[in-house]
mmCIF file of C-alpha atoms and ligand atoms in Angstrom:
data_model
loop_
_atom_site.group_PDB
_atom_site.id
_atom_site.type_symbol
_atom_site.label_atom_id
_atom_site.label_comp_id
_atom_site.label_asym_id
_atom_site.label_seq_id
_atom_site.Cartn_x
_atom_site.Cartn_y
_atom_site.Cartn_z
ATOM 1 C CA UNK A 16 11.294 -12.406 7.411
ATOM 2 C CA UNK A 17 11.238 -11.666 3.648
ATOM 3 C CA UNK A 18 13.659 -12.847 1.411
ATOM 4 C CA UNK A 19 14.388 -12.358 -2.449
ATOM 5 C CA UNK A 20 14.809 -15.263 -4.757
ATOM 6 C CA UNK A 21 16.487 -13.289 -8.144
ATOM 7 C CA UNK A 22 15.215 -14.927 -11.347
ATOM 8 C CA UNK A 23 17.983 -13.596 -13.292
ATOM 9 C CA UNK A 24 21.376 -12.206 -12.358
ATOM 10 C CA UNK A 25 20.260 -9.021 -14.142
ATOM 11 C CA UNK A 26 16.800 -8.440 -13.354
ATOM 12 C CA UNK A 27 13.730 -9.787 -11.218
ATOM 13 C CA UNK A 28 13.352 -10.840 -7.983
ATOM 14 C CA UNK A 29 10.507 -13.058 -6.311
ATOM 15 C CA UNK A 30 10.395 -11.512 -2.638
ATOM 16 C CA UNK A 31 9.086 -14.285 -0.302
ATOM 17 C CA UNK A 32 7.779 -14.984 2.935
ATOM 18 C CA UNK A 33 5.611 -12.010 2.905
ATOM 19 C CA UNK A 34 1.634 -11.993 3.202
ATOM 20 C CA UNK A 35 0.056 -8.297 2.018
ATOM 21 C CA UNK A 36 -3.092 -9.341 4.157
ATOM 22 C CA UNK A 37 -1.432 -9.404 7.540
ATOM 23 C CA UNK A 38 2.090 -7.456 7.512
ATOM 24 C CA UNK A 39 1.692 -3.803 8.071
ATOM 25 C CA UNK A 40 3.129 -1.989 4.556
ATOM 26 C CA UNK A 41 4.690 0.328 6.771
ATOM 27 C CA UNK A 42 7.008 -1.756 8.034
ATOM 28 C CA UNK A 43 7.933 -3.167 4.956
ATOM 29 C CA UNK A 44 7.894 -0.512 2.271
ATOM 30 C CA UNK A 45 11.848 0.812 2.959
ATOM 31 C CA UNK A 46 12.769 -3.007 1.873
ATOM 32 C CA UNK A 47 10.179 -2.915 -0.578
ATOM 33 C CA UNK A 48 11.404 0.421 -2.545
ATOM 34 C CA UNK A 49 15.398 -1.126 -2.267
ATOM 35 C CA UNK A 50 14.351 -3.955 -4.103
ATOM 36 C CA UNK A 51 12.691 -2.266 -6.686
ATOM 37 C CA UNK A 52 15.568 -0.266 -7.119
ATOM 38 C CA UNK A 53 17.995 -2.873 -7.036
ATOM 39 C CA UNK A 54 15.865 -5.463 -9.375
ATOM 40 C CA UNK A 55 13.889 -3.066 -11.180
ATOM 41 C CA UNK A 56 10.737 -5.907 -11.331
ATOM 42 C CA UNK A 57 9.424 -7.567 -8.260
ATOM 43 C CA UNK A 58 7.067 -10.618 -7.847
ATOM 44 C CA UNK A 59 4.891 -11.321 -4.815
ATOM 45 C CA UNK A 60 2.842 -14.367 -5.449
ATOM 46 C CA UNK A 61 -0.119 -15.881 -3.617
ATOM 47 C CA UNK A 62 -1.300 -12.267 -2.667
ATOM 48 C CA UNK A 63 -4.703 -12.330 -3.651
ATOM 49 C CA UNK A 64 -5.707 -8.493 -2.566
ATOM 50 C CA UNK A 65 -8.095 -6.198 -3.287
ATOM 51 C CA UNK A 66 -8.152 -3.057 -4.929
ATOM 52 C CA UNK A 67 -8.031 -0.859 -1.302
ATOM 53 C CA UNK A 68 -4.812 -2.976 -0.519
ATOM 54 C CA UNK A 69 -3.613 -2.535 -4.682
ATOM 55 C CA UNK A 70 -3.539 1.347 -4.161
ATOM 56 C CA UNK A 71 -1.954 1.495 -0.668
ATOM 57 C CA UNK A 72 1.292 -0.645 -2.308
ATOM 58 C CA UNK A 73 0.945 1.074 -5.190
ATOM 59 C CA UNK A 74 1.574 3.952 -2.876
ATOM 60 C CA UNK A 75 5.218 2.748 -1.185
ATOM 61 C CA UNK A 76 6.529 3.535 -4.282
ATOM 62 C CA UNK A 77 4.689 6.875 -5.056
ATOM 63 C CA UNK A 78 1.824 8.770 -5.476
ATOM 64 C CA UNK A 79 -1.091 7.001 -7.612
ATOM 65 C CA UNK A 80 -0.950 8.578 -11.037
ATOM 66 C CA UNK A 81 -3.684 8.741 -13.317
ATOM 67 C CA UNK A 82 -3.092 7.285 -17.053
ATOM 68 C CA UNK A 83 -4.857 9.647 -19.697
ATOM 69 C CA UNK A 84 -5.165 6.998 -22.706
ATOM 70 C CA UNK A 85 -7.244 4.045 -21.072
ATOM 71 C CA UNK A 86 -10.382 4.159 -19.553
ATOM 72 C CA UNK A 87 -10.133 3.791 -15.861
ATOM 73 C CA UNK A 88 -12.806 1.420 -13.550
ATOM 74 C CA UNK A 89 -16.161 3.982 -13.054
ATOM 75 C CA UNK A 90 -15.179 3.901 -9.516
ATOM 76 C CA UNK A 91 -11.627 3.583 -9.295
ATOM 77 C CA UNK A 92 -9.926 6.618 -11.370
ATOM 78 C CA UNK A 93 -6.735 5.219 -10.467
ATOM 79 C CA UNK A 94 -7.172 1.307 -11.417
ATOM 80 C CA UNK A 95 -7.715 0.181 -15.023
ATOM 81 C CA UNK A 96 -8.404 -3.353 -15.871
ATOM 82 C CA UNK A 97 -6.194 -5.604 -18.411
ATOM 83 C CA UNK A 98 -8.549 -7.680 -20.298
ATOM 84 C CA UNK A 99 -8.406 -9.833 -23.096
ATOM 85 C CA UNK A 100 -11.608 -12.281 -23.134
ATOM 86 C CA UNK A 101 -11.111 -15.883 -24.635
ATOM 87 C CA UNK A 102 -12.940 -15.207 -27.821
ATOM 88 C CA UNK A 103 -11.028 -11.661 -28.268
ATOM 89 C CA UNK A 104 -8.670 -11.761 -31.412
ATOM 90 C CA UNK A 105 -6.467 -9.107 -32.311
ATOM 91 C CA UNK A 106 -3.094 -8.063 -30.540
ATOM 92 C CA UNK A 107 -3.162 -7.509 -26.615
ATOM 93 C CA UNK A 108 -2.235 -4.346 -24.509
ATOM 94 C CA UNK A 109 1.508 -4.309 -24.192
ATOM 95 C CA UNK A 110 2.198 -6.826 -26.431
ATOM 96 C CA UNK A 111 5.053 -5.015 -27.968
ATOM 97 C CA UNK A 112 8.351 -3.938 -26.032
ATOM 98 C CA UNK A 113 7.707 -0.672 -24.505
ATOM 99 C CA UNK A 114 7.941 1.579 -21.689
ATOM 100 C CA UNK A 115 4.668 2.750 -20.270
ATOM 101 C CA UNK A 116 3.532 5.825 -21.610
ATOM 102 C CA UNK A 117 7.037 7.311 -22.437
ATOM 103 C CA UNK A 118 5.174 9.643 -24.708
ATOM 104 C CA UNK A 119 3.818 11.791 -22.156
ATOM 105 C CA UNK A 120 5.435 14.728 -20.074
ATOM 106 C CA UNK A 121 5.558 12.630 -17.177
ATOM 107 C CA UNK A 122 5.494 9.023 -17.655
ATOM 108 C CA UNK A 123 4.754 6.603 -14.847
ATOM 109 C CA UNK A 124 7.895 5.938 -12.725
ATOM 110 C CA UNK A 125 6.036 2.414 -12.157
ATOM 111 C CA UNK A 126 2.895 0.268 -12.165
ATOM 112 C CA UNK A 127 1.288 -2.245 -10.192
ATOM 113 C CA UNK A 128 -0.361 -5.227 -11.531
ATOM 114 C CA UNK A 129 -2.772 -7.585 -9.610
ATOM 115 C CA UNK A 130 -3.494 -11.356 -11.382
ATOM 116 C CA UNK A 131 -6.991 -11.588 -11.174
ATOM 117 C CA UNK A 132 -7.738 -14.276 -14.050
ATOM 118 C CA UNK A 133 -4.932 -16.164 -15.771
ATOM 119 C CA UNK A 134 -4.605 -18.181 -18.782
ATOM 120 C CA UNK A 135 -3.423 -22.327 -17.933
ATOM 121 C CA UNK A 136 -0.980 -21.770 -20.153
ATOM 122 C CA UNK A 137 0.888 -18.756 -22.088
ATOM 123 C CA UNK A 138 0.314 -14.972 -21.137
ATOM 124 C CA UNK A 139 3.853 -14.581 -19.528
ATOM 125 C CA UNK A 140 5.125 -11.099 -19.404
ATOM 126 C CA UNK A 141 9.057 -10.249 -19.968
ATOM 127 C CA UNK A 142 10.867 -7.403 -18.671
ATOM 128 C CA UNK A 143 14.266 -6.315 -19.306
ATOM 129 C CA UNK A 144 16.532 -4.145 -17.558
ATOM 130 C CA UNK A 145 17.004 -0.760 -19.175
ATOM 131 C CA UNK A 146 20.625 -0.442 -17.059
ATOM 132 C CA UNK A 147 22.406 -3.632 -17.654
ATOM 133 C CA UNK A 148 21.761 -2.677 -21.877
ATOM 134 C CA UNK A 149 23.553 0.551 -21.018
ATOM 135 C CA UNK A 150 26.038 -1.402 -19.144
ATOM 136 C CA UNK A 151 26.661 -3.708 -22.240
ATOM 137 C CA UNK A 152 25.869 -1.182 -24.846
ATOM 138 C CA UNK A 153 29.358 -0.439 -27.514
ATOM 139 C CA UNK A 154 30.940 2.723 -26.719
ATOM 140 C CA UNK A 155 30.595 3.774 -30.576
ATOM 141 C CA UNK A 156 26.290 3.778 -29.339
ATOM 142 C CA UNK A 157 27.008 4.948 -25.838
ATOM 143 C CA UNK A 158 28.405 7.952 -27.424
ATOM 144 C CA UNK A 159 25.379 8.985 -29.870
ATOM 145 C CA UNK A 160 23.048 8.857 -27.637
ATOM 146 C CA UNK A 161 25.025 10.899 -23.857
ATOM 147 C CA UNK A 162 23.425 13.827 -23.703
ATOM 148 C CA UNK A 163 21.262 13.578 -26.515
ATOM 149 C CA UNK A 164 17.113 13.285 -26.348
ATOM 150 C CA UNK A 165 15.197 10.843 -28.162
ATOM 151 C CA UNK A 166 11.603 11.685 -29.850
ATOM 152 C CA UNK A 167 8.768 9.707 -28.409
ATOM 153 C CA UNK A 168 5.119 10.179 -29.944
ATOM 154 C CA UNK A 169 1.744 7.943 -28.671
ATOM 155 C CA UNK A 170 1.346 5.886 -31.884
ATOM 156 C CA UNK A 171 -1.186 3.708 -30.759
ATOM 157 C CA UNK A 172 -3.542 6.169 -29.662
ATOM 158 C CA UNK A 173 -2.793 8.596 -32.268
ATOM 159 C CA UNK A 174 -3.907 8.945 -36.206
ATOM 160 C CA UNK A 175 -0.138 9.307 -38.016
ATOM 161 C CA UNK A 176 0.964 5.793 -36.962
ATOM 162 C CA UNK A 177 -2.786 3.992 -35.677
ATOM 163 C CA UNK A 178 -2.266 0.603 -35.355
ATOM 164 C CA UNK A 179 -4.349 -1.513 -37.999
ATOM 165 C CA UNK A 180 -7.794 -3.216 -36.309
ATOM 166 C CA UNK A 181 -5.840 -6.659 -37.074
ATOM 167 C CA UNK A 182 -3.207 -5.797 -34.757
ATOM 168 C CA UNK A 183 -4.342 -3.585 -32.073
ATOM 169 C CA UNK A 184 -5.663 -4.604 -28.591
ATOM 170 C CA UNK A 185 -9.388 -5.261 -27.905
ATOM 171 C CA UNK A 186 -12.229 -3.496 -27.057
ATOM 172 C CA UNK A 187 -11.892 -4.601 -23.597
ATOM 173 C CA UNK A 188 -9.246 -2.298 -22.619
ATOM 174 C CA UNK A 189 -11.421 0.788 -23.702
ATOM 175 C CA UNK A 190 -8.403 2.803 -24.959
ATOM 176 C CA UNK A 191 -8.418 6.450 -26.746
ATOM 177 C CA UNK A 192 -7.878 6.232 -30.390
ATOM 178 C CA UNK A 193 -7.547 8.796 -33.074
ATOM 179 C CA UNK A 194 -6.254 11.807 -30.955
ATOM 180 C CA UNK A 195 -4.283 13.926 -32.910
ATOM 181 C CA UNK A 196 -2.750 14.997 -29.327
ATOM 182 C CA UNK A 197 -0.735 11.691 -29.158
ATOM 183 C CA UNK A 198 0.849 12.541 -32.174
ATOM 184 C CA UNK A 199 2.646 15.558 -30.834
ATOM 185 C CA UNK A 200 6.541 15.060 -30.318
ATOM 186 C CA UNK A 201 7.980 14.340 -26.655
ATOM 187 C CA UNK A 202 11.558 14.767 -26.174
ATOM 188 C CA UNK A 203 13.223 13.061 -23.238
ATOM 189 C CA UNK A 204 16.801 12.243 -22.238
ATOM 190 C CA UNK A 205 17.746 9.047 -24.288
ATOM 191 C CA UNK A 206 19.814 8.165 -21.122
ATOM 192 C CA UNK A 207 18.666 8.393 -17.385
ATOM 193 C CA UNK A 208 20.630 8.082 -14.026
ATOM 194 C CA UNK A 209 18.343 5.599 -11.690
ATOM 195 C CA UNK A 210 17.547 8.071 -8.416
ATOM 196 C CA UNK A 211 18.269 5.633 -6.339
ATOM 197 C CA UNK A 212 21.049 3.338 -7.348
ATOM 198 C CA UNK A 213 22.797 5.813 -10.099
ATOM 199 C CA UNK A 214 22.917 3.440 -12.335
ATOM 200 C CA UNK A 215 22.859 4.526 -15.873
ATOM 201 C CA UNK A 216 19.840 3.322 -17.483
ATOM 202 C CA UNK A 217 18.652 3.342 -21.608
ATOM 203 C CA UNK A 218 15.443 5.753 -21.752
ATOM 204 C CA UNK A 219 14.265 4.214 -25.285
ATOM 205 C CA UNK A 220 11.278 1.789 -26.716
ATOM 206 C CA UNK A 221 10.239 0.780 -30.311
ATOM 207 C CA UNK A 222 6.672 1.537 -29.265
ATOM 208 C CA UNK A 223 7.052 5.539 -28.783
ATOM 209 C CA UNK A 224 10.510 6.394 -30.178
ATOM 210 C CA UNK A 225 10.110 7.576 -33.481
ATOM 211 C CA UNK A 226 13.676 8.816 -33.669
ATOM 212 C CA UNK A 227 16.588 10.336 -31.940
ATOM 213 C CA UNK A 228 17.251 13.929 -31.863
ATOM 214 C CA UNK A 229 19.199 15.804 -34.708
ATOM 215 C CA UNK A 230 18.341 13.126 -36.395
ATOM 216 C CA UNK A 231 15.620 11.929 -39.532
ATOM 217 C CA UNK A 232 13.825 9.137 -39.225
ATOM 218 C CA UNK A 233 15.732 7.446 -41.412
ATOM 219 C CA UNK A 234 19.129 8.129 -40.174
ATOM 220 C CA UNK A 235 17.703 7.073 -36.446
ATOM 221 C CA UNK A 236 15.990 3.816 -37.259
ATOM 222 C CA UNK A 237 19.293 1.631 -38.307
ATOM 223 C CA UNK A 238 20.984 2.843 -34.801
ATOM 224 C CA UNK A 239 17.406 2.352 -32.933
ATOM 225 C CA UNK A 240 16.797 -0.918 -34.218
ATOM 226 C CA UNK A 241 20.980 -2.106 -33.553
ATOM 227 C CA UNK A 242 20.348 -0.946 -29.675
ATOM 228 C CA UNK A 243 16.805 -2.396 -29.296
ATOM 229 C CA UNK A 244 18.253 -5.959 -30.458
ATOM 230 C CA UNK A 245 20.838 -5.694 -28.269
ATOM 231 C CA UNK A 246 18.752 -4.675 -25.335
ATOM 232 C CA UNK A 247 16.219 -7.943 -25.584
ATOM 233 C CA UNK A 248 19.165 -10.025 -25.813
ATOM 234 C CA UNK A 249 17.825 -12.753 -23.625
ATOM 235 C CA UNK A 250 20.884 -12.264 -21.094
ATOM 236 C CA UNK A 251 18.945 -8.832 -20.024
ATOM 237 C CA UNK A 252 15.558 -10.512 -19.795
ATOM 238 C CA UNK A 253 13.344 -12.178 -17.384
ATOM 239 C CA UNK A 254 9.945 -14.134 -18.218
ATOM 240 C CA UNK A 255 7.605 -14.392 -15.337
ATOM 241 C CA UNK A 256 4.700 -16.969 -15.732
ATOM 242 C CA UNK A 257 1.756 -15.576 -14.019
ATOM 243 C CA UNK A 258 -0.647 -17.274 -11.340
ATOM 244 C CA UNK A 259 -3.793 -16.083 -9.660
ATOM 245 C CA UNK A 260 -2.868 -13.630 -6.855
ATOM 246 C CA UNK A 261 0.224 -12.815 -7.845
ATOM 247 C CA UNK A 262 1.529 -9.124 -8.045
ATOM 248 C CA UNK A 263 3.997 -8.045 -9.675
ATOM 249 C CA UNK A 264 5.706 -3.972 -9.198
ATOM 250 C CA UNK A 265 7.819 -2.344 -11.832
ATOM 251 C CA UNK A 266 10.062 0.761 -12.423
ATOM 252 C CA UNK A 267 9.032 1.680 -15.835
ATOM 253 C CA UNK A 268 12.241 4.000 -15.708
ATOM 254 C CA UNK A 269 14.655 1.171 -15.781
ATOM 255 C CA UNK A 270 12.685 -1.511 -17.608
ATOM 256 C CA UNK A 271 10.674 -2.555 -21.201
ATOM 257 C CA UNK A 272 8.507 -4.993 -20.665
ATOM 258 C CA UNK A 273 6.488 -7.325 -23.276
ATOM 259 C CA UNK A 274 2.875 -8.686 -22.726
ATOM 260 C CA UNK A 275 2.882 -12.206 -24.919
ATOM 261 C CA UNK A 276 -0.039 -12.647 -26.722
ATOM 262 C CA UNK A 277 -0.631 -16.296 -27.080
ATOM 263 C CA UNK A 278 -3.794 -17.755 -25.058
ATOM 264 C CA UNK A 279 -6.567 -17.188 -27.639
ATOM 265 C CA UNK A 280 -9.304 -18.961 -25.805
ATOM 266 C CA UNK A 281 -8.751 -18.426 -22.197
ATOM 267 C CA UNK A 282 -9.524 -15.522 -20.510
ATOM 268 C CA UNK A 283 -6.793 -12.985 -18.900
ATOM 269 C CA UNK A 284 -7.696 -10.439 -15.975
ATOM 270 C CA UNK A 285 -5.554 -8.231 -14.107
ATOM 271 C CA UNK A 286 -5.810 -4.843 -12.614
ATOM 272 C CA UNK A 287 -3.417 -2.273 -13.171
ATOM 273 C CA UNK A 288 -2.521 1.529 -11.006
ATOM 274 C CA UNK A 289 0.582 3.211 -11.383
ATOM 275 C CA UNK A 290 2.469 5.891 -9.310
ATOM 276 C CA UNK A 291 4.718 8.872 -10.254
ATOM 277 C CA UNK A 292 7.542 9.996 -9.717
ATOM 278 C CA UNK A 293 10.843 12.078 -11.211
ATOM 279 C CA UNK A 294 10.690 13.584 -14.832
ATOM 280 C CA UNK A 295 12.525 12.019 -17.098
ATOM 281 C CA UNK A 296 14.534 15.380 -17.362
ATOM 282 C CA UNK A 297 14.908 15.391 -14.273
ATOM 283 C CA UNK A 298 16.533 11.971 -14.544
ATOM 284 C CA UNK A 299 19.000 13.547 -16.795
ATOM 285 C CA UNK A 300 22.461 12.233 -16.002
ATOM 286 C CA UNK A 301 24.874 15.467 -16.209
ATOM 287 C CA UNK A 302 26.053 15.877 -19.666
ATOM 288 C CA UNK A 303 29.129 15.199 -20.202
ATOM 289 C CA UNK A 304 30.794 14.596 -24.101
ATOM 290 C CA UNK A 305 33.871 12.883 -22.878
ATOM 291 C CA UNK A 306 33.235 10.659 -20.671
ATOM 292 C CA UNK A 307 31.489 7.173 -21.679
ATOM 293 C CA UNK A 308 31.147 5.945 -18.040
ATOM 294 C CA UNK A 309 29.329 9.033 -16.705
HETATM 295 C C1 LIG B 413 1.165 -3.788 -19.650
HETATM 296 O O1 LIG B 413 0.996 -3.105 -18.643
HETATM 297 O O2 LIG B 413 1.847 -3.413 -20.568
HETATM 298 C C2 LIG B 413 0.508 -5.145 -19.704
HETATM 299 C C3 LIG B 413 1.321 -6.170 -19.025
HETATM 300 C C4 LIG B 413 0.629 -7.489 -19.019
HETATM 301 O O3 LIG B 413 -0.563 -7.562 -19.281
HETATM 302 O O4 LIG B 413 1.297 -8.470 -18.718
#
């Protein structure tokens, strides 16, 4: 019998009493994809599977998707591995708020990652809920951004906005750097409507949103910055402390999450696949300029 244990009234769920080594996924994935919906980032500890048993959960939730700016395993195109070794300085991968890949076409709709290797101590991750911002968000911001697209560019892996050697992740990851290609505008929908719950949901990040549309840079970044704070208000977070075997699934629609970077000296393994799913455009609520509760 599986059961969920919510870690926050707003997002994150432990779901319990089930074992990925004996339980057929088939009988488990409709619950599975409901609580993903409904929680937007799910935790299964004690798991301890392998990467055969990685891709068929990663592939309840949708097809295995490819990510074009890391380097996958030689044999795996679909698994990449987050490292950071103990003596690695430097930032980590995903230690910023951010949305995976929202710079792309088609960014995941969610990813699946395995604890392999885990610090004693530090090198939580936080996720918060992209829907209950919306919920909260003032009418006065609700407004500027219905129906309007926001501007998302790749500025890690790009030239205009490369991150400085102090600050970027390690050599470990193997990530593309320097291509001009990630520096090419993306516009998505600012907003999204969840496609299962139809829940409105914020579709915005400080790591890829360089502004809003219609707007400069300038004029965006004051109204950026006021919703980002009010998104990571700590009422809209969760903060998962990791173990080895533990796997956590999340809808990168509906979520930011936050890798923290604080276990200099201790190794951190994990393996990571992803799956697609809708467009953001296709997640497009249907515009409508008058009403605020769409
Ligand atoms: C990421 O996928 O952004 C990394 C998350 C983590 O390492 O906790």
């Amino acid at each position: 019998m599986i059961a969920e244990k919510q870690l926050t009234p707003h997002i994150g769920a432990e779901i319990q009493g089930l074992d990925l080594n004996t339980i057929s996924l088939e009988d488990i994935a409709p619950a599975l994809v409901d609580a993903l919906a409904r929680h937007h980032v799910i935790f299964l500890r004690d798991q301890f599977i392998d990467l055969e048993q990685q891709k068929s959960l990663t592939q309840v939730f949708g097809p295995l998707s490819r990510l074009d700016y890391v380097e996958p395993l030689d044999d795996e195109p679909f698994v990449i591995r987050v490292l950071k070794e103990a003596d690695e300085g430097g930032g980590t991968f995903g230690g910023n708020w951010h949305t995976d890949f929202s710079f792309v076409t088609e960014p995941p709709a969610g990813s699946v990652l395995s604890a392999i290797e885990v610090p004693p101590v530090g090198g939580d991750t936080l996720w918060i809920s992209q829907a209950a911002a919306w919920d909260a968000l003032p009418d006065d911001l609700k407004k500027i951004l219905q129906g309007r697209d926001a501007i998302h560019v790749g500025k890690p892996y790009g030239q205009k906005w490369a991150p400085s050697k102090e600050t970027r992740s390690g050599d470990s990851m193997k990530m593309v750097r320097g291509d001009p290609v990630a520096d090419q505008e993306q516009r998505h929908p600012a907003v999204l409507k969840h496609p299962v719950t139809g829940r409105h949901m914020l579709f915005l990040n400080p790591t890829y949103v360089s502004r809003l549309d219609g707007m400069s840079e300038e004029e965006s970044t004051p109204i950026l910055d006021q919703i980002q704070t009010h998104t990571t208000q700590p009422t809209f977070c969760c903060r998962f402390h990791w173990t080895a075997g533990t796997v956590a699934i999340w809808d990168n629609m509906a979520t930011q999450h936050f890798a923290v970077n604080d276990y200099f000296g201790h190794r951190r393994l994990m393996y990571r696949t992803t799956f697609a799913g809708p467009s953001p455009r296709e997640l497009a609520p249907p515009t409508n300029h008058h009403a605020i509760d769409v």
